[in-house]
């Protein structure tokens, strides 16, 4: 008798498990088409959200594309112009997604053509829920229709958000959109924006090209009570998660705030350097049409960008933390290294990078280039020392003798 009851309970539990097994929430979906090779290095571009919020229009987007081409950003490697939330307004009688006709009177295709004519690439935003985070129509249940529309418009990049998704399983929902994009007839970068909630580092590499690891960044050094995550908090969350990156599979600690005014020039240099150490997508979030000289200098620092874009694609890590002082290291292609000495404190600090942090023998000679001052020191042995400004970094590239 007990046996029978136990078996019945077990059977019920099994049925229950099958009915709710999350990985199968959208059926047994398989990604047959391979992931297009469109992000062999972390994508570089610009996105409207950090600066413009919902206030997007075709005129503003054209201005940003003009500025990207004219300011030196394009020459430095930035390519994608991405419209975040609020470009969409409704669906027509056939369910086709419609841009806001007042803000985008010429339509999305014309805007994509304009961006492409500048030698740049064009991106859009949608959401796996019925509504986006700002309450615009999302793509739930319309994945294939939307993906085919994006392909017709000439979209090269899709950021896909996670608001209003109810009980949807993240992996299944993102896999469905990945399948739709891969079958759309156009190679599209797939940017997963699920805030690191359901371990996107496990399934993201198969499904998309980059995946957010945290909730939103805000333009400040550290979190305050009423604001979101400051730059250093995002950094700590990313350091704690570790995470493996590789070509076409990047951890995304959120977009850049450089030039938005909430941090000092020194703090923005730290932000940019550390994002490069993380092999993060470099997506500017400021007004490109109104940049001061420091903002341009930071965002177009070719040596720092070269670290971010290193073809090996191996994310850096925090090798040492002693109070406010941190050492970050990153192996680069060809046996070189990048390192950051980061001073989170309020006073200048004398810091040292020891060769053993890089796995180099202490007596090995190396050439060291400071990537901000551009100073090169040849034949350095054992360690490299630097006075690091409060909230600042010294970032170096190290080439050891063979
Ligand atoms: C979420 C995302 C942001 C941005 C907004 C738009 O918060 O994480 O990056 O896309 O939605 O509403």
mmCIF file of C-alpha atoms and ligand atoms in Angstrom:
data_model
loop_
_atom_site.group_PDB
_atom_site.id
_atom_site.type_symbol
_atom_site.label_atom_id
_atom_site.label_comp_id
_atom_site.label_asym_id
_atom_site.label_seq_id
_atom_site.Cartn_x
_atom_site.Cartn_y
_atom_site.Cartn_z
ATOM 1 C CA UNK A 1 0.000 0.000 0.000
ATOM 2 C CA UNK A 2 2.738 2.417 1.010
ATOM 3 C CA UNK A 3 4.575 1.390 -2.136
ATOM 4 C CA UNK A 4 1.633 2.343 -4.298
ATOM 5 C CA UNK A 5 1.270 5.733 -2.641
ATOM 6 C CA UNK A 6 4.974 6.423 -2.914
ATOM 7 C CA UNK A 7 4.992 5.465 -6.592
ATOM 8 C CA UNK A 8 1.965 7.668 -7.257
ATOM 9 C CA UNK A 9 3.649 10.592 -5.535
ATOM 10 C CA UNK A 10 6.813 10.008 -7.528
ATOM 11 C CA UNK A 11 4.853 9.800 -10.809
ATOM 12 C CA UNK A 12 2.977 12.997 -9.984
ATOM 13 C CA UNK A 13 6.252 14.737 -9.158
ATOM 14 C CA UNK A 14 7.748 13.574 -12.449
ATOM 15 C CA UNK A 15 4.724 14.746 -14.451
ATOM 16 C CA UNK A 16 4.895 18.035 -12.648
ATOM 17 C CA UNK A 17 8.592 18.346 -13.512
ATOM 18 C CA UNK A 18 7.930 17.602 -17.198
ATOM 19 C CA UNK A 19 5.103 20.113 -17.344
ATOM 20 C CA UNK A 20 7.197 22.901 -15.869
ATOM 21 C CA UNK A 21 10.704 21.991 -17.052
ATOM 22 C CA UNK A 22 11.830 25.463 -18.063
ATOM 23 C CA UNK A 23 14.284 24.574 -20.819
ATOM 24 C CA UNK A 24 11.391 23.155 -22.819
ATOM 25 C CA UNK A 25 9.045 26.053 -22.260
ATOM 26 C CA UNK A 26 9.087 26.996 -25.956
ATOM 27 C CA UNK A 27 9.280 23.445 -27.297
ATOM 28 C CA UNK A 28 12.398 21.563 -28.279
ATOM 29 C CA UNK A 29 14.031 24.386 -30.093
ATOM 30 C CA UNK A 30 17.256 23.796 -31.979
ATOM 31 C CA UNK A 31 19.517 26.435 -33.424
ATOM 32 C CA UNK A 32 20.387 24.822 -36.720
ATOM 33 C CA UNK A 33 21.912 27.799 -38.501
ATOM 34 C CA UNK A 34 25.342 28.700 -37.117
ATOM 35 C CA UNK A 35 25.880 31.942 -35.243
ATOM 36 C CA UNK A 36 27.105 34.514 -37.779
ATOM 37 C CA UNK A 37 30.725 35.587 -37.277
ATOM 38 C CA UNK A 38 29.887 39.273 -36.811
ATOM 39 C CA UNK A 39 31.515 39.954 -33.433
ATOM 40 C CA UNK A 40 34.978 38.327 -33.548
ATOM 41 C CA UNK A 41 36.040 41.194 -31.261
ATOM 42 C CA UNK A 42 33.738 43.049 -28.834
ATOM 43 C CA UNK A 43 31.261 45.218 -30.785
ATOM 44 C CA UNK A 44 32.008 48.954 -30.768
ATOM 45 C CA UNK A 45 29.341 51.560 -31.285
ATOM 46 C CA UNK A 46 26.899 54.003 -29.769
ATOM 47 C CA UNK A 47 23.486 53.520 -28.129
ATOM 48 C CA UNK A 48 20.854 56.155 -27.358
ATOM 49 C CA UNK A 49 19.733 55.023 -23.894
ATOM 50 C CA UNK A 50 22.283 56.382 -21.387
ATOM 51 C CA UNK A 51 22.000 59.957 -22.630
ATOM 52 C CA UNK A 52 18.665 60.266 -24.428
ATOM 53 C CA UNK A 53 16.431 57.773 -22.620
ATOM 54 C CA UNK A 54 13.094 57.655 -24.503
ATOM 55 C CA UNK A 55 13.835 60.899 -26.298
ATOM 56 C CA UNK A 56 14.828 59.416 -29.657
ATOM 57 C CA UNK A 57 14.130 60.752 -33.157
ATOM 58 C CA UNK A 58 15.447 60.267 -36.678
ATOM 59 C CA UNK A 59 17.011 63.717 -36.649
ATOM 60 C CA UNK A 60 18.957 62.985 -33.456
ATOM 61 C CA UNK A 61 20.079 59.567 -34.725
ATOM 62 C CA UNK A 62 21.307 61.093 -38.000
ATOM 63 C CA UNK A 63 23.235 63.662 -35.982
ATOM 64 C CA UNK A 64 24.905 60.916 -33.970
ATOM 65 C CA UNK A 65 25.854 59.035 -37.156
ATOM 66 C CA UNK A 66 27.298 62.259 -38.636
ATOM 67 C CA UNK A 67 29.269 62.869 -35.450
ATOM 68 C CA UNK A 68 30.552 59.293 -35.265
ATOM 69 C CA UNK A 69 31.925 59.627 -38.786
ATOM 70 C CA UNK A 70 33.365 63.148 -38.295
ATOM 71 C CA UNK A 71 34.725 63.035 -34.732
ATOM 72 C CA UNK A 72 37.354 60.320 -35.130
ATOM 73 C CA UNK A 73 35.109 57.702 -33.470
ATOM 74 C CA UNK A 74 34.650 55.812 -36.739
ATOM 75 C CA UNK A 75 38.394 55.905 -37.412
ATOM 76 C CA UNK A 76 38.964 54.497 -33.922
ATOM 77 C CA UNK A 77 36.738 51.504 -34.739
ATOM 78 C CA UNK A 78 33.218 52.459 -33.592
ATOM 79 C CA UNK A 79 30.602 51.147 -36.019
ATOM 80 C CA UNK A 80 27.109 50.507 -34.603
ATOM 81 C CA UNK A 81 24.499 53.228 -34.190
ATOM 82 C CA UNK A 82 21.835 51.573 -32.022
ATOM 83 C CA UNK A 83 18.414 53.038 -31.209
ATOM 84 C CA UNK A 84 17.363 51.726 -27.794
ATOM 85 C CA UNK A 85 13.817 51.708 -26.398
ATOM 86 C CA UNK A 86 10.984 53.977 -27.612
ATOM 87 C CA UNK A 87 11.476 53.974 -31.383
ATOM 88 C CA UNK A 88 8.461 51.658 -31.694
ATOM 89 C CA UNK A 89 4.872 52.770 -31.264
ATOM 90 C CA UNK A 90 2.358 50.155 -32.415
ATOM 91 C CA UNK A 91 1.624 47.271 -34.762
ATOM 92 C CA UNK A 92 -0.403 47.558 -37.962
ATOM 93 C CA UNK A 93 -3.428 45.380 -38.791
ATOM 94 C CA UNK A 94 -1.100 42.563 -39.897
ATOM 95 C CA UNK A 95 0.950 42.793 -36.734
ATOM 96 C CA UNK A 96 3.954 44.487 -38.350
ATOM 97 C CA UNK A 97 5.920 46.627 -35.919
ATOM 98 C CA UNK A 98 5.647 50.373 -36.635
ATOM 99 C CA UNK A 99 8.075 53.114 -35.692
ATOM 100 C CA UNK A 100 6.701 56.203 -33.944
ATOM 101 C CA UNK A 101 5.509 58.195 -37.018
ATOM 102 C CA UNK A 102 6.068 61.575 -35.375
ATOM 103 C CA UNK A 103 9.626 60.867 -34.306
ATOM 104 C CA UNK A 104 10.612 58.749 -37.307
ATOM 105 C CA UNK A 105 8.548 60.228 -40.171
ATOM 106 C CA UNK A 106 10.887 58.858 -42.868
ATOM 107 C CA UNK A 107 10.744 55.350 -41.424
ATOM 108 C CA UNK A 108 13.405 52.973 -40.167
ATOM 109 C CA UNK A 109 14.583 51.767 -43.593
ATOM 110 C CA UNK A 110 15.528 55.311 -44.662
ATOM 111 C CA UNK A 111 17.388 55.826 -41.386
ATOM 112 C CA UNK A 112 19.285 52.543 -41.734
ATOM 113 C CA UNK A 113 20.217 53.563 -45.300
ATOM 114 C CA UNK A 114 21.499 56.902 -44.013
ATOM 115 C CA UNK A 115 23.653 55.209 -41.353
ATOM 116 C CA UNK A 116 24.976 52.670 -43.869
ATOM 117 C CA UNK A 117 25.886 55.435 -46.334
ATOM 118 C CA UNK A 118 28.272 56.761 -43.666
ATOM 119 C CA UNK A 119 30.066 53.409 -43.622
ATOM 120 C CA UNK A 120 28.450 52.562 -40.273
ATOM 121 C CA UNK A 121 26.122 49.832 -39.058
ATOM 122 C CA UNK A 122 22.594 50.133 -37.718
ATOM 123 C CA UNK A 123 20.962 48.587 -34.653
ATOM 124 C CA UNK A 124 17.551 48.395 -32.994
ATOM 125 C CA UNK A 125 16.106 47.345 -29.643
ATOM 126 C CA UNK A 126 13.254 45.031 -28.712
ATOM 127 C CA UNK A 127 12.157 42.934 -25.754
ATOM 128 C CA UNK A 128 11.192 39.316 -25.100
ATOM 129 C CA UNK A 129 8.042 40.458 -23.295
ATOM 130 C CA UNK A 130 4.733 41.677 -24.684
ATOM 131 C CA UNK A 131 5.883 45.190 -23.790
ATOM 132 C CA UNK A 132 9.386 46.696 -23.640
ATOM 133 C CA UNK A 133 10.762 48.216 -20.440
ATOM 134 C CA UNK A 134 9.337 51.592 -21.498
ATOM 135 C CA UNK A 135 5.950 50.027 -22.331
ATOM 136 C CA UNK A 136 6.300 49.907 -26.141
ATOM 137 C CA UNK A 137 5.298 46.778 -28.112
ATOM 138 C CA UNK A 138 7.725 43.892 -27.452
ATOM 139 C CA UNK A 139 8.418 40.862 -29.623
ATOM 140 C CA UNK A 140 6.805 38.031 -27.589
ATOM 141 C CA UNK A 141 4.909 35.824 -30.042
ATOM 142 C CA UNK A 142 6.117 37.967 -32.977
ATOM 143 C CA UNK A 143 9.761 36.887 -33.067
ATOM 144 C CA UNK A 144 9.883 35.648 -36.687
ATOM 145 C CA UNK A 145 7.759 38.498 -38.022
ATOM 146 C CA UNK A 146 9.969 41.082 -36.289
ATOM 147 C CA UNK A 147 13.262 39.454 -37.264
ATOM 148 C CA UNK A 148 12.225 39.349 -40.902
ATOM 149 C CA UNK A 149 11.166 43.003 -40.712
ATOM 150 C CA UNK A 150 14.540 43.972 -39.191
ATOM 151 C CA UNK A 151 16.335 42.141 -42.004
ATOM 152 C CA UNK A 152 14.257 44.015 -44.626
ATOM 153 C CA UNK A 153 15.083 47.334 -42.981
ATOM 154 C CA UNK A 154 18.813 46.534 -42.953
ATOM 155 C CA UNK A 155 19.299 46.041 -39.217
ATOM 156 C CA UNK A 156 22.778 44.787 -38.225
ATOM 157 C CA UNK A 157 22.414 44.579 -34.423
ATOM 158 C CA UNK A 158 19.519 43.732 -32.094
ATOM 159 C CA UNK A 159 19.548 44.476 -28.377
ATOM 160 C CA UNK A 160 16.876 42.249 -26.827
ATOM 161 C CA UNK A 161 15.628 43.188 -23.361
ATOM 162 C CA UNK A 162 13.918 41.215 -20.599
ATOM 163 C CA UNK A 163 11.086 43.356 -19.147
ATOM 164 C CA UNK A 164 7.503 42.089 -18.864
ATOM 165 C CA UNK A 165 8.420 38.473 -19.582
ATOM 166 C CA UNK A 166 6.368 36.925 -16.749
ATOM 167 C CA UNK A 167 7.263 33.263 -16.277
ATOM 168 C CA UNK A 168 9.116 32.917 -19.593
ATOM 169 C CA UNK A 169 12.333 30.923 -19.473
ATOM 170 C CA UNK A 170 15.226 33.155 -20.470
ATOM 171 C CA UNK A 171 17.284 30.613 -22.385
ATOM 172 C CA UNK A 172 14.246 29.449 -24.375
ATOM 173 C CA UNK A 173 13.053 32.996 -25.099
ATOM 174 C CA UNK A 174 16.468 34.156 -26.315
ATOM 175 C CA UNK A 175 16.972 30.949 -28.300
ATOM 176 C CA UNK A 176 13.698 31.579 -30.115
ATOM 177 C CA UNK A 177 14.746 35.091 -31.157
ATOM 178 C CA UNK A 178 18.230 33.830 -32.083
ATOM 179 C CA UNK A 179 16.605 31.280 -34.385
ATOM 180 C CA UNK A 180 14.396 33.954 -35.934
ATOM 181 C CA UNK A 181 17.396 36.235 -36.539
ATOM 182 C CA UNK A 182 19.503 33.454 -38.014
ATOM 183 C CA UNK A 183 16.679 32.563 -40.392
ATOM 184 C CA UNK A 184 16.042 36.201 -41.357
ATOM 185 C CA UNK A 185 18.491 36.202 -44.259
ATOM 186 C CA UNK A 186 20.726 38.884 -42.711
ATOM 187 C CA UNK A 187 23.724 38.585 -40.384
ATOM 188 C CA UNK A 188 22.675 40.342 -37.183
ATOM 189 C CA UNK A 189 24.614 40.764 -33.938
ATOM 190 C CA UNK A 190 22.415 39.444 -31.100
ATOM 191 C CA UNK A 191 22.840 41.405 -27.877
ATOM 192 C CA UNK A 192 21.221 39.633 -24.914
ATOM 193 C CA UNK A 193 20.002 42.063 -22.250
ATOM 194 C CA UNK A 194 18.773 39.788 -19.465
ATOM 195 C CA UNK A 195 20.797 41.532 -16.714
ATOM 196 C CA UNK A 196 22.620 38.357 -15.675
ATOM 197 C CA UNK A 197 19.490 37.060 -13.948
ATOM 198 C CA UNK A 198 19.422 33.460 -15.204
ATOM 199 C CA UNK A 199 23.115 32.708 -15.790
ATOM 200 C CA UNK A 200 23.382 33.974 -19.373
ATOM 201 C CA UNK A 201 27.105 33.131 -19.255
ATOM 202 C CA UNK A 202 26.011 29.461 -19.514
ATOM 203 C CA UNK A 203 23.759 29.671 -22.569
ATOM 204 C CA UNK A 204 24.647 33.120 -23.973
ATOM 205 C CA UNK A 205 27.719 31.895 -25.887
ATOM 206 C CA UNK A 206 25.552 29.513 -27.945
ATOM 207 C CA UNK A 207 22.626 31.865 -28.387
ATOM 208 C CA UNK A 208 24.061 35.359 -28.864
ATOM 209 C CA UNK A 209 27.174 37.458 -29.351
ATOM 210 C CA UNK A 210 27.090 39.355 -26.036
ATOM 211 C CA UNK A 211 25.074 39.215 -22.839
ATOM 212 C CA UNK A 212 24.537 41.742 -20.080
ATOM 213 C CA UNK A 213 25.866 40.530 -16.737
ATOM 214 C CA UNK A 214 24.266 43.107 -14.425
ATOM 215 C CA UNK A 215 21.403 45.547 -14.019
ATOM 216 C CA UNK A 216 21.807 49.027 -15.489
ATOM 217 C CA UNK A 217 24.824 51.254 -14.976
ATOM 218 C CA UNK A 218 24.295 54.844 -13.938
ATOM 219 C CA UNK A 219 26.664 57.735 -14.536
ATOM 220 C CA UNK A 220 28.411 57.811 -11.156
ATOM 221 C CA UNK A 221 31.491 56.444 -9.388
ATOM 222 C CA UNK A 222 29.477 54.293 -6.977
ATOM 223 C CA UNK A 223 25.875 53.470 -6.122
ATOM 224 C CA UNK A 224 23.832 55.840 -4.046
ATOM 225 C CA UNK A 225 20.582 55.003 -2.300
ATOM 226 C CA UNK A 226 18.200 56.127 -5.016
ATOM 227 C CA UNK A 227 20.358 55.558 -8.106
ATOM 228 C CA UNK A 228 21.360 52.329 -9.818
ATOM 229 C CA UNK A 229 24.765 50.713 -9.949
ATOM 230 C CA UNK A 230 27.714 53.058 -10.142
ATOM 231 C CA UNK A 231 30.657 52.198 -12.383
ATOM 232 C CA UNK A 232 32.713 50.576 -9.600
ATOM 233 C CA UNK A 233 29.755 48.488 -8.421
ATOM 234 C CA UNK A 234 29.257 47.098 -11.922
ATOM 235 C CA UNK A 235 32.978 46.344 -12.020
ATOM 236 C CA UNK A 236 32.795 44.436 -8.718
ATOM 237 C CA UNK A 237 29.798 42.427 -9.884
ATOM 238 C CA UNK A 238 31.617 41.494 -13.084
ATOM 239 C CA UNK A 239 34.770 40.575 -11.122
ATOM 240 C CA UNK A 240 32.734 38.344 -8.812
ATOM 241 C CA UNK A 241 31.100 36.560 -11.727
ATOM 242 C CA UNK A 242 34.395 36.015 -13.502
ATOM 243 C CA UNK A 243 33.132 34.676 -16.746
ATOM 244 C CA UNK A 244 34.718 33.402 -19.872
ATOM 245 C CA UNK A 245 34.762 35.441 -23.042
ATOM 246 C CA UNK A 246 35.722 34.425 -26.563
ATOM 247 C CA UNK A 247 35.286 35.702 -30.119
ATOM 248 C CA UNK A 248 31.535 36.159 -30.773
ATOM 249 C CA UNK A 249 30.775 35.596 -27.056
ATOM 250 C CA UNK A 250 31.297 38.612 -24.790
ATOM 251 C CA UNK A 251 30.301 39.512 -21.269
ATOM 252 C CA UNK A 252 28.566 42.887 -21.340
ATOM 253 C CA UNK A 253 28.926 44.968 -18.149
ATOM 254 C CA UNK A 254 26.654 47.606 -19.772
ATOM 255 C CA UNK A 255 27.293 50.638 -21.913
ATOM 256 C CA UNK A 256 29.780 53.434 -21.372
ATOM 257 C CA UNK A 257 28.995 56.631 -19.477
ATOM 258 C CA UNK A 258 32.153 58.466 -20.644
ATOM 259 C CA UNK A 259 31.249 62.073 -21.457
ATOM 260 C CA UNK A 260 27.879 62.145 -19.705
ATOM 261 C CA UNK A 261 29.055 64.414 -16.892
ATOM 262 C CA UNK A 262 28.486 62.375 -13.737
ATOM 263 C CA UNK A 263 32.131 61.368 -13.246
ATOM 264 C CA UNK A 264 35.448 63.215 -13.432
ATOM 265 C CA UNK A 265 37.832 62.932 -16.365
ATOM 266 C CA UNK A 266 40.089 60.692 -14.252
ATOM 267 C CA UNK A 267 37.144 58.462 -13.341
ATOM 268 C CA UNK A 268 36.125 58.193 -17.003
ATOM 269 C CA UNK A 269 39.685 57.146 -17.887
ATOM 270 C CA UNK A 270 39.380 54.408 -15.242
ATOM 271 C CA UNK A 271 35.945 53.358 -16.549
ATOM 272 C CA UNK A 272 37.238 53.099 -20.127
ATOM 273 C CA UNK A 273 40.453 51.278 -19.145
ATOM 274 C CA UNK A 274 38.652 48.728 -16.984
ATOM 275 C CA UNK A 275 35.982 48.033 -19.610
ATOM 276 C CA UNK A 276 38.836 47.363 -22.060
ATOM 277 C CA UNK A 277 40.386 44.935 -19.544
ATOM 278 C CA UNK A 278 37.010 43.143 -19.369
ATOM 279 C CA UNK A 279 36.897 42.744 -23.178
ATOM 280 C CA UNK A 280 33.590 44.575 -22.878
ATOM 281 C CA UNK A 281 31.627 45.833 -25.864
ATOM 282 C CA UNK A 282 32.594 49.514 -26.185
ATOM 283 C CA UNK A 283 29.229 51.167 -26.667
ATOM 284 C CA UNK A 284 29.413 54.912 -26.112
ATOM 285 C CA UNK A 285 26.360 56.368 -24.397
ATOM 286 C CA UNK A 286 27.038 60.108 -24.636
ATOM 287 C CA UNK A 287 25.995 62.795 -27.119
ATOM 288 C CA UNK A 288 28.578 62.351 -29.883
ATOM 289 C CA UNK A 289 27.617 65.689 -31.407
ATOM 290 C CA UNK A 290 28.716 67.584 -28.283
ATOM 291 C CA UNK A 291 31.970 66.049 -27.053
ATOM 292 C CA UNK A 292 34.678 67.991 -25.277
ATOM 293 C CA UNK A 293 38.341 67.272 -26.004
ATOM 294 C CA UNK A 294 38.778 64.930 -23.010
ATOM 295 C CA UNK A 295 35.775 62.824 -24.013
ATOM 296 C CA UNK A 296 37.135 62.381 -27.542
ATOM 297 C CA UNK A 297 40.618 61.688 -26.202
ATOM 298 C CA UNK A 298 39.315 58.962 -23.865
ATOM 299 C CA UNK A 299 36.886 57.289 -26.278
ATOM 300 C CA UNK A 300 39.432 57.232 -29.119
ATOM 301 C CA UNK A 301 42.523 56.128 -27.182
ATOM 302 C CA UNK A 302 43.793 53.648 -29.757
ATOM 303 C CA UNK A 303 46.104 51.784 -27.362
ATOM 304 C CA UNK A 304 43.312 51.133 -24.865
ATOM 305 C CA UNK A 305 40.938 50.157 -27.681
ATOM 306 C CA UNK A 306 43.582 47.717 -28.997
ATOM 307 C CA UNK A 307 43.546 45.967 -25.600
ATOM 308 C CA UNK A 308 39.748 45.735 -25.683
ATOM 309 C CA UNK A 309 39.823 44.447 -29.264
ATOM 310 C CA UNK A 310 42.699 42.009 -28.770
ATOM 311 C CA UNK A 311 42.019 39.034 -31.086
ATOM 312 C CA UNK A 312 42.708 36.451 -28.370
ATOM 313 C CA UNK A 313 39.471 37.631 -26.768
ATOM 314 C CA UNK A 314 40.448 36.616 -23.263
ATOM 315 C CA UNK A 315 38.819 38.700 -20.553
ATOM 316 C CA UNK A 316 41.081 40.235 -17.896
ATOM 317 C CA UNK A 317 40.761 39.538 -14.186
ATOM 318 C CA UNK A 318 41.415 41.194 -10.875
ATOM 319 C CA UNK A 319 44.696 39.616 -9.760
ATOM 320 C CA UNK A 320 45.069 41.536 -6.497
ATOM 321 C CA UNK A 321 42.930 43.615 -4.180
ATOM 322 C CA UNK A 322 44.381 45.285 -1.108
ATOM 323 C CA UNK A 323 41.879 47.741 0.300
ATOM 324 C CA UNK A 324 41.420 50.471 -2.298
ATOM 325 C CA UNK A 325 44.263 49.243 -4.503
ATOM 326 C CA UNK A 326 43.732 46.722 -7.278
ATOM 327 C CA UNK A 327 45.816 45.084 -9.969
ATOM 328 C CA UNK A 328 44.055 43.850 -13.103
ATOM 329 C CA UNK A 329 45.795 41.697 -15.721
ATOM 330 C CA UNK A 330 44.855 40.467 -19.166
ATOM 331 C CA UNK A 331 46.801 38.163 -21.503
ATOM 332 C CA UNK A 332 46.969 39.372 -25.098
ATOM 333 C CA UNK A 333 47.735 37.706 -28.385
ATOM 334 C CA UNK A 334 51.407 36.972 -29.048
ATOM 335 C CA UNK A 335 52.346 36.576 -25.387
ATOM 336 C CA UNK A 336 51.909 40.260 -24.467
ATOM 337 C CA UNK A 337 49.933 41.510 -21.459
ATOM 338 C CA UNK A 338 47.788 44.438 -20.470
ATOM 339 C CA UNK A 339 47.658 45.512 -16.836
ATOM 340 C CA UNK A 340 45.809 48.159 -14.862
ATOM 341 C CA UNK A 341 46.861 49.553 -11.492
ATOM 342 C CA UNK A 342 43.605 50.921 -10.089
ATOM 343 C CA UNK A 343 43.473 53.274 -7.105
ATOM 344 C CA UNK A 344 39.955 53.496 -5.712
ATOM 345 C CA UNK A 345 41.144 55.618 -2.791
ATOM 346 C CA UNK A 346 40.956 59.354 -2.216
ATOM 347 C CA UNK A 347 44.730 60.003 -2.137
ATOM 348 C CA UNK A 348 47.491 59.251 -4.673
ATOM 349 C CA UNK A 349 49.076 55.810 -4.272
ATOM 350 C CA UNK A 350 52.454 54.326 -5.179
ATOM 351 C CA UNK A 351 51.579 51.044 -6.827
ATOM 352 C CA UNK A 352 53.628 48.195 -8.258
ATOM 353 C CA UNK A 353 52.935 45.563 -10.861
ATOM 354 C CA UNK A 354 55.054 42.511 -10.114
ATOM 355 C CA UNK A 355 55.994 40.241 -12.982
ATOM 356 C CA UNK A 356 54.778 37.151 -11.111
ATOM 357 C CA UNK A 357 51.211 38.519 -11.376
ATOM 358 C CA UNK A 358 51.675 38.006 -15.127
ATOM 359 C CA UNK A 359 53.331 34.622 -14.759
ATOM 360 C CA UNK A 360 56.665 36.073 -15.927
ATOM 361 C CA UNK A 361 59.989 35.215 -14.235
ATOM 362 C CA UNK A 362 61.252 38.108 -12.097
ATOM 363 C CA UNK A 363 64.472 38.546 -14.073
ATOM 364 C CA UNK A 364 62.746 38.747 -17.464
ATOM 365 C CA UNK A 365 63.244 42.060 -19.272
ATOM 366 C CA UNK A 366 60.182 43.718 -20.738
ATOM 367 C CA UNK A 367 59.196 46.871 -22.597
ATOM 368 C CA UNK A 368 56.373 48.715 -20.891
ATOM 369 C CA UNK A 369 54.116 51.267 -22.558
ATOM 370 C CA UNK A 370 51.888 53.525 -20.472
ATOM 371 C CA UNK A 371 48.703 53.633 -22.556
ATOM 372 C CA UNK A 372 47.544 57.053 -21.284
ATOM 373 C CA UNK A 373 50.822 59.030 -21.077
ATOM 374 C CA UNK A 374 52.252 57.037 -24.043
ATOM 375 C CA UNK A 375 55.608 56.828 -22.259
ATOM 376 C CA UNK A 376 57.649 53.718 -23.190
ATOM 377 C CA UNK A 377 60.167 52.232 -20.732
ATOM 378 C CA UNK A 378 62.481 49.606 -22.191
ATOM 379 C CA UNK A 379 64.174 46.672 -20.510
ATOM 380 C CA UNK A 380 62.226 46.771 -17.232
ATOM 381 C CA UNK A 381 63.015 43.865 -14.845
ATOM 382 C CA UNK A 382 60.829 42.323 -12.150
ATOM 383 C CA UNK A 383 58.202 44.973 -11.614
ATOM 384 C CA UNK A 384 56.840 48.295 -12.813
ATOM 385 C CA UNK A 385 55.923 51.045 -10.394
ATOM 386 C CA UNK A 386 53.692 54.048 -10.850
ATOM 387 C CA UNK A 387 52.082 56.800 -8.792
ATOM 388 C CA UNK A 388 48.371 56.413 -9.420
ATOM 389 C CA UNK A 389 45.944 59.323 -9.029
ATOM 390 C CA UNK A 390 42.945 59.042 -6.695
ATOM 391 C CA UNK A 391 40.132 57.193 -8.545
ATOM 392 C CA UNK A 392 42.620 56.773 -11.382
ATOM 393 C CA UNK A 393 44.511 54.091 -13.235
ATOM 394 C CA UNK A 394 47.873 53.435 -14.731
ATOM 395 C CA UNK A 395 47.287 51.183 -17.718
ATOM 396 C CA UNK A 396 50.213 49.500 -19.412
ATOM 397 C CA UNK A 397 50.991 47.084 -22.206
ATOM 398 C CA UNK A 398 53.889 44.731 -21.526
ATOM 399 C CA UNK A 399 56.034 42.996 -24.089
ATOM 400 C CA UNK A 400 58.513 40.626 -22.522
ATOM 401 C CA UNK A 401 61.794 39.753 -24.181
ATOM 402 C CA UNK A 402 61.690 36.251 -25.707
HETATM 403 C C1 LIG B 1 16.459 48.168 -19.524
HETATM 404 C C2 LIG B 1 17.851 47.929 -20.120
HETATM 405 C C3 LIG B 1 18.461 49.273 -20.471
HETATM 406 C C4 LIG B 1 17.577 49.997 -21.465
HETATM 407 C C5 LIG B 1 16.170 50.151 -20.899
HETATM 408 C C6 LIG B 1 15.203 50.669 -21.955
HETATM 409 O O1 LIG B 1 16.540 48.818 -18.313
HETATM 410 O O2 LIG B 1 18.658 47.218 -19.222
HETATM 411 O O3 LIG B 1 19.765 49.111 -20.992
HETATM 412 O O4 LIG B 1 17.557 49.284 -22.669
HETATM 413 O O5 LIG B 1 15.659 48.905 -20.433
HETATM 414 O O6 LIG B 1 13.887 50.806 -21.474
#
